[in-house]
mmCIF file of C-alpha atoms in Angstrom:
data_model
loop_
_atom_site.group_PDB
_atom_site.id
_atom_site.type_symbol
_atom_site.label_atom_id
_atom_site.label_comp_id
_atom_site.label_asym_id
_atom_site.label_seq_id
_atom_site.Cartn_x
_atom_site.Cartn_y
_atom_site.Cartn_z
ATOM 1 C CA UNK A 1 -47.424 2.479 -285.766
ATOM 2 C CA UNK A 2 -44.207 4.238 -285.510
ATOM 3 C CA UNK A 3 -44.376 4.019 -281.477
ATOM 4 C CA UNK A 4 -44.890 0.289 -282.229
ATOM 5 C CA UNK A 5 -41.591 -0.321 -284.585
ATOM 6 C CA UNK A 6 -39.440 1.830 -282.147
ATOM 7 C CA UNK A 7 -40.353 -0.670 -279.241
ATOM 8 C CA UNK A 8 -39.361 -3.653 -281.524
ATOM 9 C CA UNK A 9 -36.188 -2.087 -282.256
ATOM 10 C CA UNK A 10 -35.807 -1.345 -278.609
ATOM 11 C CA UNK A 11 -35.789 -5.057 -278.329
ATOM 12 C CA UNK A 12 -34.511 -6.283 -281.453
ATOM 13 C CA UNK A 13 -30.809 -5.820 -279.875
ATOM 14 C CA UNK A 14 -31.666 -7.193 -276.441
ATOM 15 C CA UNK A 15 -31.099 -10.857 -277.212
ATOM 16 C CA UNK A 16 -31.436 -11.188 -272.784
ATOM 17 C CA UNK A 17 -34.425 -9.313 -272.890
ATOM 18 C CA UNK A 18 -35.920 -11.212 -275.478
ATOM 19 C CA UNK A 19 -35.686 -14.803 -273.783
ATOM 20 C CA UNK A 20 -36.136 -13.539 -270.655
ATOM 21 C CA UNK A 21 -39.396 -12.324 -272.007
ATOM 22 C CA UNK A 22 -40.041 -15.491 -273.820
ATOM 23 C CA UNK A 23 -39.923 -17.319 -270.518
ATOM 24 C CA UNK A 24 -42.157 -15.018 -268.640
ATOM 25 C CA UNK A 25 -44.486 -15.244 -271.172
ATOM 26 C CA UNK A 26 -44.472 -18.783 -271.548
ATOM 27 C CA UNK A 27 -44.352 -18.897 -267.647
ATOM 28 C CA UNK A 28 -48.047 -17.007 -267.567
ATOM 29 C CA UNK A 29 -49.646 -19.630 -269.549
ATOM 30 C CA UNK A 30 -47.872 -22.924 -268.819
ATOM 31 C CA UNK A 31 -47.757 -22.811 -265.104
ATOM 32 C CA UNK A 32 -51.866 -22.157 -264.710
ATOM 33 C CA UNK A 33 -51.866 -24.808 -267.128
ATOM 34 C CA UNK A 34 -49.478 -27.252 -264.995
ATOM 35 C CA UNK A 35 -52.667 -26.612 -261.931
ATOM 36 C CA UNK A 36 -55.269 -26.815 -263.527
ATOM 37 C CA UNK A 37 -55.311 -29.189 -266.335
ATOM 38 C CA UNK A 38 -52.719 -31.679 -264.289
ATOM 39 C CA UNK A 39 -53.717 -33.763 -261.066
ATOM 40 C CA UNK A 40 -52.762 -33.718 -257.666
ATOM 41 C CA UNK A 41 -50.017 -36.001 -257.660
ATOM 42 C CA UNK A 42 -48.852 -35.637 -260.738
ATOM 43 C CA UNK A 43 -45.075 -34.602 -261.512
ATOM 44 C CA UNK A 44 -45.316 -31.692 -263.503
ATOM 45 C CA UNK A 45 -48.527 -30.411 -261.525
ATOM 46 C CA UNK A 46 -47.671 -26.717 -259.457
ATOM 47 C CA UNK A 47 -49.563 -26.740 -256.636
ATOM 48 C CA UNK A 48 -51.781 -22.901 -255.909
ATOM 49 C CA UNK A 49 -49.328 -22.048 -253.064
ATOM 50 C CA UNK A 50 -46.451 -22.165 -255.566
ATOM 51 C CA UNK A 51 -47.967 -20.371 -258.130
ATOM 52 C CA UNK A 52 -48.497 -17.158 -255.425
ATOM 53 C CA UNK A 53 -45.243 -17.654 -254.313
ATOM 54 C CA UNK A 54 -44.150 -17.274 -258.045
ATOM 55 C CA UNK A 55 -46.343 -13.940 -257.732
ATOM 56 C CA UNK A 56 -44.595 -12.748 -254.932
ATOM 57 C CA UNK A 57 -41.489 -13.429 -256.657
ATOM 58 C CA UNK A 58 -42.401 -11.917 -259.818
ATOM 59 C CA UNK A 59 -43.375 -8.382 -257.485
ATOM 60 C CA UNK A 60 -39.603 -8.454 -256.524
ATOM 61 C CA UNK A 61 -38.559 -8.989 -260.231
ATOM 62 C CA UNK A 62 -40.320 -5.445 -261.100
ATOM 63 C CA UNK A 63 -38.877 -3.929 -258.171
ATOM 64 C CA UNK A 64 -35.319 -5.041 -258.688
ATOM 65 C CA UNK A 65 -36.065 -3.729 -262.450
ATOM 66 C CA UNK A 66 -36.999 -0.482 -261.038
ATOM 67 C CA UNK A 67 -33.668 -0.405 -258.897
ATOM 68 C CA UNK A 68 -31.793 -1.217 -261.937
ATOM 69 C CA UNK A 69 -33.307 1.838 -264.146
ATOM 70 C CA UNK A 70 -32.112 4.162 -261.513
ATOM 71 C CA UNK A 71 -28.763 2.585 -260.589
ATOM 72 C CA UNK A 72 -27.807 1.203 -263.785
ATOM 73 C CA UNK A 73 -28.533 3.579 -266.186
ATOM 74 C CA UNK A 74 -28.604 6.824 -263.646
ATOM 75 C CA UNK A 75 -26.116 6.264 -261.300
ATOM 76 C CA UNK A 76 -27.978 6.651 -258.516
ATOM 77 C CA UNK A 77 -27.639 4.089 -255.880
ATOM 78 C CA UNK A 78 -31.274 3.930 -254.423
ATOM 79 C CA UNK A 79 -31.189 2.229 -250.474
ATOM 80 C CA UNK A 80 -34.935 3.843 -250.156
ATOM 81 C CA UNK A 81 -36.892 2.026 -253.222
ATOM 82 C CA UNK A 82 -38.542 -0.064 -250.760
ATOM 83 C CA UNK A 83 -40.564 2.553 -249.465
ATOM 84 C CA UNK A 84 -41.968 3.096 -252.978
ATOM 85 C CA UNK A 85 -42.674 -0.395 -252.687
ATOM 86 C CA UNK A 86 -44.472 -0.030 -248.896
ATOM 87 C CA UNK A 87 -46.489 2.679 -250.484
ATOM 88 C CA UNK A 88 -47.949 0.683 -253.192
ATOM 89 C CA UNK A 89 -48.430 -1.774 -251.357
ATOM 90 C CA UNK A 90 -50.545 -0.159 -248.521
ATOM 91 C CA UNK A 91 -52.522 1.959 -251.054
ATOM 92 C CA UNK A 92 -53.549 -1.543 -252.491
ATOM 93 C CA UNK A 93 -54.031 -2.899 -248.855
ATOM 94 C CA UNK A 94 -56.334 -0.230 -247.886
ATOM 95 C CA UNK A 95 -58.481 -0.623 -250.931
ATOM 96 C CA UNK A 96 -58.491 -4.264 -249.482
ATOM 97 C CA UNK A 97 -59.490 -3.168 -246.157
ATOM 98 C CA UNK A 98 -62.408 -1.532 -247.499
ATOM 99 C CA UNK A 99 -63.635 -4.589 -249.349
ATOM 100 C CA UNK A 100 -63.856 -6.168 -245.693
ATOM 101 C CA UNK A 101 -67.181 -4.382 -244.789
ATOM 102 C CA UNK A 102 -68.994 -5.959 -242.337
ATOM 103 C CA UNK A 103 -67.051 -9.299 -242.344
ATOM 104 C CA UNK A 104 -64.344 -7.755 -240.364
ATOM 105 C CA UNK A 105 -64.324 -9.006 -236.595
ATOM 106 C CA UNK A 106 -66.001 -6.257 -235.209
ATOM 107 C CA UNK A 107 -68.595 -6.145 -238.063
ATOM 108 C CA UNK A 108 -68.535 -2.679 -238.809
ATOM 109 C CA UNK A 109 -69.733 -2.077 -242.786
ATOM 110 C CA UNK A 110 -67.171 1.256 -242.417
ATOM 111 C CA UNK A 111 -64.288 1.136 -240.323
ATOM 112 C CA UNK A 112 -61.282 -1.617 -240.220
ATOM 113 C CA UNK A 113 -60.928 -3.828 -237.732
ATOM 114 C CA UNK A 114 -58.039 -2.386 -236.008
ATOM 115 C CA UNK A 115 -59.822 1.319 -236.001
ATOM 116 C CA UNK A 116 -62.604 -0.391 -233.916
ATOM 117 C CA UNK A 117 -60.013 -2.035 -231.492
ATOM 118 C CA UNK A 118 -58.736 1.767 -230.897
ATOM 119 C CA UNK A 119 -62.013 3.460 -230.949
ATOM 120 C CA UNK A 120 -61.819 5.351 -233.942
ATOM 121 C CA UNK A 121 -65.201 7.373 -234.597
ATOM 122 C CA UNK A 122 -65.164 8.267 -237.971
ATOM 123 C CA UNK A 123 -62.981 7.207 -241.077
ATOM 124 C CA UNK A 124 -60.130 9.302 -241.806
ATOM 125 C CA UNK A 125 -60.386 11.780 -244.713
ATOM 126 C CA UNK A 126 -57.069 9.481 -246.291
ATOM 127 C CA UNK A 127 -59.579 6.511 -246.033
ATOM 128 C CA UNK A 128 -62.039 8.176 -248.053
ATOM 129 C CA UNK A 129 -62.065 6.705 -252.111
ATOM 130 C CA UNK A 130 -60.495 3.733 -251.094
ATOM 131 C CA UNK A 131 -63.691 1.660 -251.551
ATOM 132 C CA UNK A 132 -63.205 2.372 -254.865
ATOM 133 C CA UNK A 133 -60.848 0.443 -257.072
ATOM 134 C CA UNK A 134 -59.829 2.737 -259.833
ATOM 135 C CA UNK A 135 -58.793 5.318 -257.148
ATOM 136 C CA UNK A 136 -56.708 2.625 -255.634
ATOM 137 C CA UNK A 137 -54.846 2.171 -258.540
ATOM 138 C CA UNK A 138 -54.773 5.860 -259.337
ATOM 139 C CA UNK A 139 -52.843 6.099 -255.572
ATOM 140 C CA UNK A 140 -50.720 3.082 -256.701
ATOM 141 C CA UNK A 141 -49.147 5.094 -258.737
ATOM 142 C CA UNK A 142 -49.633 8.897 -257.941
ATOM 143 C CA UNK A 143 -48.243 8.503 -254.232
ATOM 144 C CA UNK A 144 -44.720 6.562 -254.555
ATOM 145 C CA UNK A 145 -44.689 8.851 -257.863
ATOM 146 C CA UNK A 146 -45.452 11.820 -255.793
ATOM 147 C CA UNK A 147 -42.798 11.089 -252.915
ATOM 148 C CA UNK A 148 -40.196 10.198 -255.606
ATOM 149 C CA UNK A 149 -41.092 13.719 -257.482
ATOM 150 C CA UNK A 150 -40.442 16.075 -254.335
ATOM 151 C CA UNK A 151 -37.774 13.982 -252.622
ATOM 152 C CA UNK A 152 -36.229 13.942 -256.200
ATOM 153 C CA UNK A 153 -36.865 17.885 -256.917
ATOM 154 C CA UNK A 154 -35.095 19.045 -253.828
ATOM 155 C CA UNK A 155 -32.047 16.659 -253.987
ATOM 156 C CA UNK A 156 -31.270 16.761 -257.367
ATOM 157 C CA UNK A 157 -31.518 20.663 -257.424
ATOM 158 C CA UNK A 158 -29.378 20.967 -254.806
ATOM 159 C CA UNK A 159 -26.961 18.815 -256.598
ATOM 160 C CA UNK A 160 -26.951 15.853 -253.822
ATOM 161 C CA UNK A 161 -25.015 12.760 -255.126
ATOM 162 C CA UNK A 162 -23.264 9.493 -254.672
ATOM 163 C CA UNK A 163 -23.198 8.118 -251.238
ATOM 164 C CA UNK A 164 -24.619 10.972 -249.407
ATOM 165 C CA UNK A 165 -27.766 10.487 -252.112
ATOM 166 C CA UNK A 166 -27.888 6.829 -250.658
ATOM 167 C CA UNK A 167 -28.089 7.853 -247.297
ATOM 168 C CA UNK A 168 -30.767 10.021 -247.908
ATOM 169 C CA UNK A 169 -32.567 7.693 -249.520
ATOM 170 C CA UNK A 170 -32.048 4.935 -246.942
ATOM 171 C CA UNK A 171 -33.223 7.871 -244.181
ATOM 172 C CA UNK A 172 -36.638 8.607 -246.125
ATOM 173 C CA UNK A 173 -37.853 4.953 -246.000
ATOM 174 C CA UNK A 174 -36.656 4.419 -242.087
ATOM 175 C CA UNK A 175 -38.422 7.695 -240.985
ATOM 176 C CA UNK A 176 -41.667 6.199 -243.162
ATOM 177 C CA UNK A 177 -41.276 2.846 -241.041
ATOM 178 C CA UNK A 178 -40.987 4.785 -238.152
ATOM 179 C CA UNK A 179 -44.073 6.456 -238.854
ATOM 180 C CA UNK A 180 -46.379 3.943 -239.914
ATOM 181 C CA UNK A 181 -45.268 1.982 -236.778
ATOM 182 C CA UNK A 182 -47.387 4.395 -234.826
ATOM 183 C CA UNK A 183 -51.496 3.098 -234.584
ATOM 184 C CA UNK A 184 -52.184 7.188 -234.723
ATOM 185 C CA UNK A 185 -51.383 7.793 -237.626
ATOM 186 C CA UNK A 186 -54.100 5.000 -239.047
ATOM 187 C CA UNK A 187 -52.368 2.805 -241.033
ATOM 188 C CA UNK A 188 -52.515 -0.440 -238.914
ATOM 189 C CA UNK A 189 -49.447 0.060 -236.521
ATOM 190 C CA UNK A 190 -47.290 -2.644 -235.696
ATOM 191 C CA UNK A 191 -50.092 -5.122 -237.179
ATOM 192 C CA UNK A 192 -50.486 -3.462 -240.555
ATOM 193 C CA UNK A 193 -53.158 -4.457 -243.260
ATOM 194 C CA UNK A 194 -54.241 -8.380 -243.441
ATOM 195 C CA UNK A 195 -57.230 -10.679 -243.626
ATOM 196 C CA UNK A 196 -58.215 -9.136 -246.460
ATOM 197 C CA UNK A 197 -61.471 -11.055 -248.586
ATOM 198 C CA UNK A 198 -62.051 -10.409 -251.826
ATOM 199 C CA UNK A 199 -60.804 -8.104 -254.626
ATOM 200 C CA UNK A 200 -63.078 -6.397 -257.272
ATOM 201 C CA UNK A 201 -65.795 -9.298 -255.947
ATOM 202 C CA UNK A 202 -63.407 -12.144 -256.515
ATOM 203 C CA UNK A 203 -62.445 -13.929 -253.687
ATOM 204 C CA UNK A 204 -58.578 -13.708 -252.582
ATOM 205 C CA UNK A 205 -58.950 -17.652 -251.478
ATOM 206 C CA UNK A 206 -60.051 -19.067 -254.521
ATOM 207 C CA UNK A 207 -57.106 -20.384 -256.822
ATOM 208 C CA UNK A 208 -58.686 -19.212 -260.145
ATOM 209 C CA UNK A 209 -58.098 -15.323 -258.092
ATOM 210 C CA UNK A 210 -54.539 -16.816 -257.243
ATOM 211 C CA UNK A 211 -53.839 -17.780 -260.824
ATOM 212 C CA UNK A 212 -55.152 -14.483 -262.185
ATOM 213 C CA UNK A 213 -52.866 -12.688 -259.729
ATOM 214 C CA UNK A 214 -49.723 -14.538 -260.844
ATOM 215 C CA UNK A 215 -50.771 -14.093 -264.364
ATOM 216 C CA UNK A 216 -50.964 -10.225 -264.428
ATOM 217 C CA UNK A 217 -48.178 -9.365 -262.234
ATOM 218 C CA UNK A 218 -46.327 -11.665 -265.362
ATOM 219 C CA UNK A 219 -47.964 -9.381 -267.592
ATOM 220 C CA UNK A 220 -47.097 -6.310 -265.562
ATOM 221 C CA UNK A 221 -43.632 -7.627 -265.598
ATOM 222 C CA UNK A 222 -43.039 -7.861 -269.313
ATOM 223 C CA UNK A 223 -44.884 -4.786 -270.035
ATOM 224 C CA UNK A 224 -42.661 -2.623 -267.524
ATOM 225 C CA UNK A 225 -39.895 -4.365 -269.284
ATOM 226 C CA UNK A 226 -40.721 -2.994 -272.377
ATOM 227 C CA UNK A 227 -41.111 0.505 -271.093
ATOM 228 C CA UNK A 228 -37.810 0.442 -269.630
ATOM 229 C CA UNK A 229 -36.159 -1.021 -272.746
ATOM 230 C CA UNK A 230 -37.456 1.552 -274.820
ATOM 231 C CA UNK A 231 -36.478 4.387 -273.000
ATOM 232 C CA UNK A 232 -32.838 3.212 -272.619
ATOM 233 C CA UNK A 233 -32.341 2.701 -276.242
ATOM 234 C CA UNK A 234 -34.219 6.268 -276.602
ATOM 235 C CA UNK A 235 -31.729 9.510 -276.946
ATOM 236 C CA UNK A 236 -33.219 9.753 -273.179
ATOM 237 C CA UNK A 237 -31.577 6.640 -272.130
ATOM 238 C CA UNK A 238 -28.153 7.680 -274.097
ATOM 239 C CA UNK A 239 -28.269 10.687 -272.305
ATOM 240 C CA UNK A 240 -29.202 9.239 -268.986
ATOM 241 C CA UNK A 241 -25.999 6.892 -269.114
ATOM 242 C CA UNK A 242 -23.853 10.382 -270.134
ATOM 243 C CA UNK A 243 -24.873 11.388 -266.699
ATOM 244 C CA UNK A 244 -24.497 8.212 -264.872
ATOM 245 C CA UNK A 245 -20.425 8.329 -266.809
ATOM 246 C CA UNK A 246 -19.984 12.110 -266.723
ATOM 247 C CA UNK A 247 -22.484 14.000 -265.131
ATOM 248 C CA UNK A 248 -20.493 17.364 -265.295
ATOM 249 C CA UNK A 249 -19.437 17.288 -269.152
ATOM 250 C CA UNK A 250 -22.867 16.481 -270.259
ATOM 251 C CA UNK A 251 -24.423 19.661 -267.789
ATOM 252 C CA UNK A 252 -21.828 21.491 -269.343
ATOM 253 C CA UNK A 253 -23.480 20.500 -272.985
ATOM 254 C CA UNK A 254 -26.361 22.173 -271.680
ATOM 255 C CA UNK A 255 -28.491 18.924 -271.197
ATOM 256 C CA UNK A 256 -30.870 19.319 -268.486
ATOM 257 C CA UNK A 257 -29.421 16.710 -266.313
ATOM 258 C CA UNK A 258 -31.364 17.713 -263.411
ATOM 259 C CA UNK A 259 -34.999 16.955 -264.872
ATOM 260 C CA UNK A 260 -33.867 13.597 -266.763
ATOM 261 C CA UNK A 261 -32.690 12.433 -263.640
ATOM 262 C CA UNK A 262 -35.548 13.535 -261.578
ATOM 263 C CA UNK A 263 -38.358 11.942 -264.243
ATOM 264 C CA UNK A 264 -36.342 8.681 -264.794
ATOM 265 C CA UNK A 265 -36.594 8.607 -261.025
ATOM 266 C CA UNK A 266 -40.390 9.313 -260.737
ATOM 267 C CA UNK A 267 -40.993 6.634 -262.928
ATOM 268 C CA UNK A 268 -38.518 4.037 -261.546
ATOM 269 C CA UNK A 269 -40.797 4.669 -258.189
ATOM 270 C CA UNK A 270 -44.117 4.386 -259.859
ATOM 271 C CA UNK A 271 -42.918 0.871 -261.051
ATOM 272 C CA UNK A 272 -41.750 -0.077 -257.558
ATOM 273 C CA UNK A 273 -45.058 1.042 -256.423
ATOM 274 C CA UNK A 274 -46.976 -1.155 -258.785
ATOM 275 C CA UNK A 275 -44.759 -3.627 -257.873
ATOM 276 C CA UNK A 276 -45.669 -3.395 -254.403
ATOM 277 C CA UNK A 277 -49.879 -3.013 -255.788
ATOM 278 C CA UNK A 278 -49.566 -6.512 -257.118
ATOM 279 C CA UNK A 279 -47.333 -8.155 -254.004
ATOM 280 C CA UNK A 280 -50.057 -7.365 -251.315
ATOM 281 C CA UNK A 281 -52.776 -9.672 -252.420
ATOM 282 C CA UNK A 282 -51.063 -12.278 -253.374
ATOM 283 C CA UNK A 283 -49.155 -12.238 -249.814
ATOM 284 C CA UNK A 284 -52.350 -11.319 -248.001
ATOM 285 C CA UNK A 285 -50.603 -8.367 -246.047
ATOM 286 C CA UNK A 286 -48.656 -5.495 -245.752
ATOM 287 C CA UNK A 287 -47.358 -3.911 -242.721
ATOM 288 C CA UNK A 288 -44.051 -1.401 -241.223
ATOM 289 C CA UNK A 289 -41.617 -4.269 -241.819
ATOM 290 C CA UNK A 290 -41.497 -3.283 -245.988
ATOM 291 C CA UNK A 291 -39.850 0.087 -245.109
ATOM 292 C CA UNK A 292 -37.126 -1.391 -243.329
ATOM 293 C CA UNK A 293 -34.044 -0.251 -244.949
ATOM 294 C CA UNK A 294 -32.423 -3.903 -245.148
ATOM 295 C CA UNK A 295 -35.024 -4.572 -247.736
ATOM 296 C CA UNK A 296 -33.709 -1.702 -250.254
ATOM 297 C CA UNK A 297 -30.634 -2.753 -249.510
ATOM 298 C CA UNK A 298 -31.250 -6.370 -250.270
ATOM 299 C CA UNK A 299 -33.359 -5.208 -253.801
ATOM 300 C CA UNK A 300 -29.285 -3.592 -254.487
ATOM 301 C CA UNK A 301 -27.835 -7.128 -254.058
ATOM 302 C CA UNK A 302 -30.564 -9.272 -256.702
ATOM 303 C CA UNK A 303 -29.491 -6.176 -259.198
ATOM 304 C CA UNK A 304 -25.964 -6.720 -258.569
ATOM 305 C CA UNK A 305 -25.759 -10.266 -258.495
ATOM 306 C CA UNK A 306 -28.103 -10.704 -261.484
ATOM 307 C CA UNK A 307 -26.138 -7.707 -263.608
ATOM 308 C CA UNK A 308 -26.163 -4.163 -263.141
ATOM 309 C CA UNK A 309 -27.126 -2.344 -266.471
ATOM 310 C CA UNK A 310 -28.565 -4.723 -267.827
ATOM 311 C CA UNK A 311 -32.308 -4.498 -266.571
ATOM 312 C CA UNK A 312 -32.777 -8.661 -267.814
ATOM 313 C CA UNK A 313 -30.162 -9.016 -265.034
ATOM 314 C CA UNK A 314 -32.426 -7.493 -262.403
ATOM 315 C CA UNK A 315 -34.778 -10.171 -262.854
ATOM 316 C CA UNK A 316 -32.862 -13.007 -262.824
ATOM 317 C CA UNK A 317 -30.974 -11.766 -259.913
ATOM 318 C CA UNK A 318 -34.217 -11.398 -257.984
ATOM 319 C CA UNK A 319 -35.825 -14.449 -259.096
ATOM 320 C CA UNK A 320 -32.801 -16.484 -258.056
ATOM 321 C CA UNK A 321 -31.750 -14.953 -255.050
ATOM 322 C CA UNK A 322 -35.268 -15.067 -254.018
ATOM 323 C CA UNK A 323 -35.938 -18.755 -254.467
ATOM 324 C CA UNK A 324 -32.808 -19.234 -252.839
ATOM 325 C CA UNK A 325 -33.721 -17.489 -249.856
ATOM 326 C CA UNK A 326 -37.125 -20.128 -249.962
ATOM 327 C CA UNK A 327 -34.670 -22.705 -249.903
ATOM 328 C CA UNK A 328 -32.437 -21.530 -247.253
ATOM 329 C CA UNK A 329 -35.137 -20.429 -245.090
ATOM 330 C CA UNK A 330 -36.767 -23.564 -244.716
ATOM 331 C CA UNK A 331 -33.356 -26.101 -244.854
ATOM 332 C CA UNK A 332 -31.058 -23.382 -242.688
ATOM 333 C CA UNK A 333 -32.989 -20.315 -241.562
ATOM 334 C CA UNK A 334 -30.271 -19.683 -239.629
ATOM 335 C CA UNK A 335 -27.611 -18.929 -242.084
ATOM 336 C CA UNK A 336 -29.637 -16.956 -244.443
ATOM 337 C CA UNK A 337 -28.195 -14.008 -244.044
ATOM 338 C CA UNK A 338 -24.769 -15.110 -243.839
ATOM 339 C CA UNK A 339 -25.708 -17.114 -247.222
ATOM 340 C CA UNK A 340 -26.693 -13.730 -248.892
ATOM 341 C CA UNK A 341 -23.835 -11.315 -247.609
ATOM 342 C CA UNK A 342 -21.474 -14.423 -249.214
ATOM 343 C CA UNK A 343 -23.571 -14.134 -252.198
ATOM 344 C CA UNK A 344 -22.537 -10.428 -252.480
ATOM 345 C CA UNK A 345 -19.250 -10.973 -251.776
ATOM 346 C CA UNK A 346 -18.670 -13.894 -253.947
ATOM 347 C CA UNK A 347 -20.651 -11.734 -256.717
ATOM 348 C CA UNK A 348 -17.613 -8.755 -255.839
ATOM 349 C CA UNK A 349 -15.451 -10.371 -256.255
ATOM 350 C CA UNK A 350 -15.591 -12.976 -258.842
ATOM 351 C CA UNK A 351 -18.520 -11.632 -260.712
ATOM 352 C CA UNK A 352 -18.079 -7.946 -260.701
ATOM 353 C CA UNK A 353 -20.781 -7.514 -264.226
ATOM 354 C CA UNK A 354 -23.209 -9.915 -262.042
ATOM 355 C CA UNK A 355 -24.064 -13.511 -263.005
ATOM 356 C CA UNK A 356 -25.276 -12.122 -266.479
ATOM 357 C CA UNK A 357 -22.492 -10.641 -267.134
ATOM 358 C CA UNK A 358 -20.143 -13.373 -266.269
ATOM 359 C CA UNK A 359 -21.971 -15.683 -268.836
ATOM 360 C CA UNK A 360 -21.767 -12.842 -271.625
ATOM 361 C CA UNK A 361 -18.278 -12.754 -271.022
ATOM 362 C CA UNK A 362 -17.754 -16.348 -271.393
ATOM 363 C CA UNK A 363 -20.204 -16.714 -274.779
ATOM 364 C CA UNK A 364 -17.894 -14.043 -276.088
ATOM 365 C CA UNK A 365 -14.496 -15.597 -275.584
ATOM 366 C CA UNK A 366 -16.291 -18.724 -276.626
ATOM 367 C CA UNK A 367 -17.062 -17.258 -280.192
ATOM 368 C CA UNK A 368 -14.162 -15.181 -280.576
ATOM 369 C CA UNK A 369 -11.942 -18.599 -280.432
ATOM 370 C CA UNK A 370 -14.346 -20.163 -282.604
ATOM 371 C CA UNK A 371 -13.817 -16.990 -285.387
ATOM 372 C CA UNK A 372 -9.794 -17.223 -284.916
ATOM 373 C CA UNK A 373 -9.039 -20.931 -284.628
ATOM 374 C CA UNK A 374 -5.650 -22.403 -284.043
ATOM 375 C CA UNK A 375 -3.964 -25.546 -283.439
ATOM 376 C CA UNK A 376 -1.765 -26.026 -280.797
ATOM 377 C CA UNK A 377 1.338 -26.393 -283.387
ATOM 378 C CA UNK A 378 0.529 -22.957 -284.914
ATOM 379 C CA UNK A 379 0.258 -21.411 -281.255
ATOM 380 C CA UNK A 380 3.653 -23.134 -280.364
ATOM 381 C CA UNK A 381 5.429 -22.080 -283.620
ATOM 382 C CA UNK A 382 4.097 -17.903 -282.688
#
């Protein structure tokens, strides 16, 4: 009960968080609503390929949110959170795999596909529990969390910060793309995880299994909101931002800014991993490509753009960039990129607190006019 009236108050001063809640909420039940009760052809109906793509968009939102716990309230400027991402995803994508049986092309009730292709003889011991769904999940979240612990442990101990932290960062999730590139090392190669069936029995082409998808990734959303909230308005989260300002003075108050760090981080990379959990089958693959360092770098840019600090911010910034990059990609694929690295500038320069940030600022000059009103005579007579 207590637990429960600490995460209200969490929230109770997050007028963002609140409506950006609201709307995901209301998201999860109106837009199954808009397909199914609505016909083809009707304005307001959201066709099944939109609502995945809302999925997909959705898995960046609690990846960008992860980003934000980290860089926002840490200081640490993550460039590697999309291998966290990769891992979750593939851990998902070989539970997938499994589900396959003998459907696969080369009809084997054990192996992959692709292990057949390269004469594989026996399942690797990595393979083994992955039939199993609960196991899955448990190495959603116990391998990016596992990574994120040791990688954390040694840097943090030996005191490794700012930019050469980011490089470091950025260097773990190239030498993982590197790696799982390679068909030895049995993770799909070049190809990666796809054609993937069914999913605890429920077929992965059915749109009641796409609608469930969108619905709990919306779900898993809010609720790793809510976690995140309540730890920044904790004595945690105080502390955590006393390191991110002045990580020597608060040491020096014998806070042990190693650990915080290194926990806030473990969990930031258990989200991105869930993240990446719920992307996969609602994509229908998972391959190399996710570990490619542009991708962390482009989860920095929704986080900036949407409001750093802010964790609300995260998500819009991901949600819009994102659908803008739909829109680009299909009216100028070509100038994408270009569009985004303007988007960062323009957000640099003219919108240094991100776009939530910029409309804060402007509701607050807006009401503190409105509390100190004065006519032009009075302002010409002062």
């Amino acid at each position: 009960m207590q637990s429960k009236s600490f995460v209200l108050s969490a929230l109770r001063g997050d007028r963002g968080g609140q409506l950006t809640i609201l709307a995901l909420l209301v998201a999860v039940v109106v837009v199954p609503l808009a397909n199914t009760l609505l016909p083809v052809g009707h304005p307001l109906h959201v066709e099944t390929f939109t609502i995945s793509l809302m999925g997909k968009y959705l898995s960046y939102a609690m990846l960008a949110l992860a980003v934000d716990l980290v860089w926002g309230y840490l200081g640490i400027l993550s460039l590697g959170h999309g291998a966290f991402f990769a891992l979750g995803g593939y851990a998902m994508g070989m539970y997938l795999m499994r589900q396959i049986g003998d459907r696969g092309v080369y009809g084997n009730p054990i192996l992959p596909d692709f292990m057949v292709f390269l004469d594989w003889q026996a399942l690797p011991w990595f393979w083994q529990g992955f039939d199993q769904f609960w196991f899955a999940c448990l190495m959603v979240v116990l391998v990016p969390g596992a990574l994120a612990y040791v990688f954390g442990y040694l840097a943090f101990r030996s005191r490794v910060s700012g930019v050469y932290l980011s490089i470091m960062t950025q260097a773990l999730t190239y030498a993982l793309m590197l790696a799982f590139f390679r068909n030895e090392m049995g993770f799909g190669g070049n190809n990666g995880l796809t054609d993937f069936k069914d999913i605890l029995g429920f077929s992965l082409q059915q749109d009641a299994t796409k609608i469930a998808l969108f619905m709990i990734t919306g779900i898993a959303l809010v609720v790793s909101y809510v976690v995140c909230r309540t730890i920044i308005s904790s004595r945690l989260g105080r502390v955590s931002m006393a390191i991110r300002d002045t990580e020597s003075r608060t040491r020096f108050m014998g806070y042990d800014v190693d650990g915080i760090k290194l926990w806030i981080f473990v969990l930031s990379a258990v989200i991105a991993g869930v993240a990446g959990a719920l992307y996969v089958p609602q994509v229908g693959i998972i391959n190399p490509g996710e570990f490619a360092p542009l991708n962390s770098i482009e989860v920095v840019v929704w986080v900036a753009i949407g409001g750093r600090a802010t964790l609300f911010g995260a998500i819009v910034g991901a949600l819009v960039i994102n659908y803008a990059k739909s829109w680009f990609t299909v009216e100028f694929p070509e100038v994408w990129l270009f569009a985004l690295g303007g988007l960062f500038v323009l957000s640099t320069m003219y919108f240094p607190k991100g776009l939530i940030g910029f409309f804060s600022d402007k509701v607050q000059q807006i009401r503190k006019k409105a509390s100190n009103p004065k006519t032009k005579a009075e302002e010409v007579t002062v």
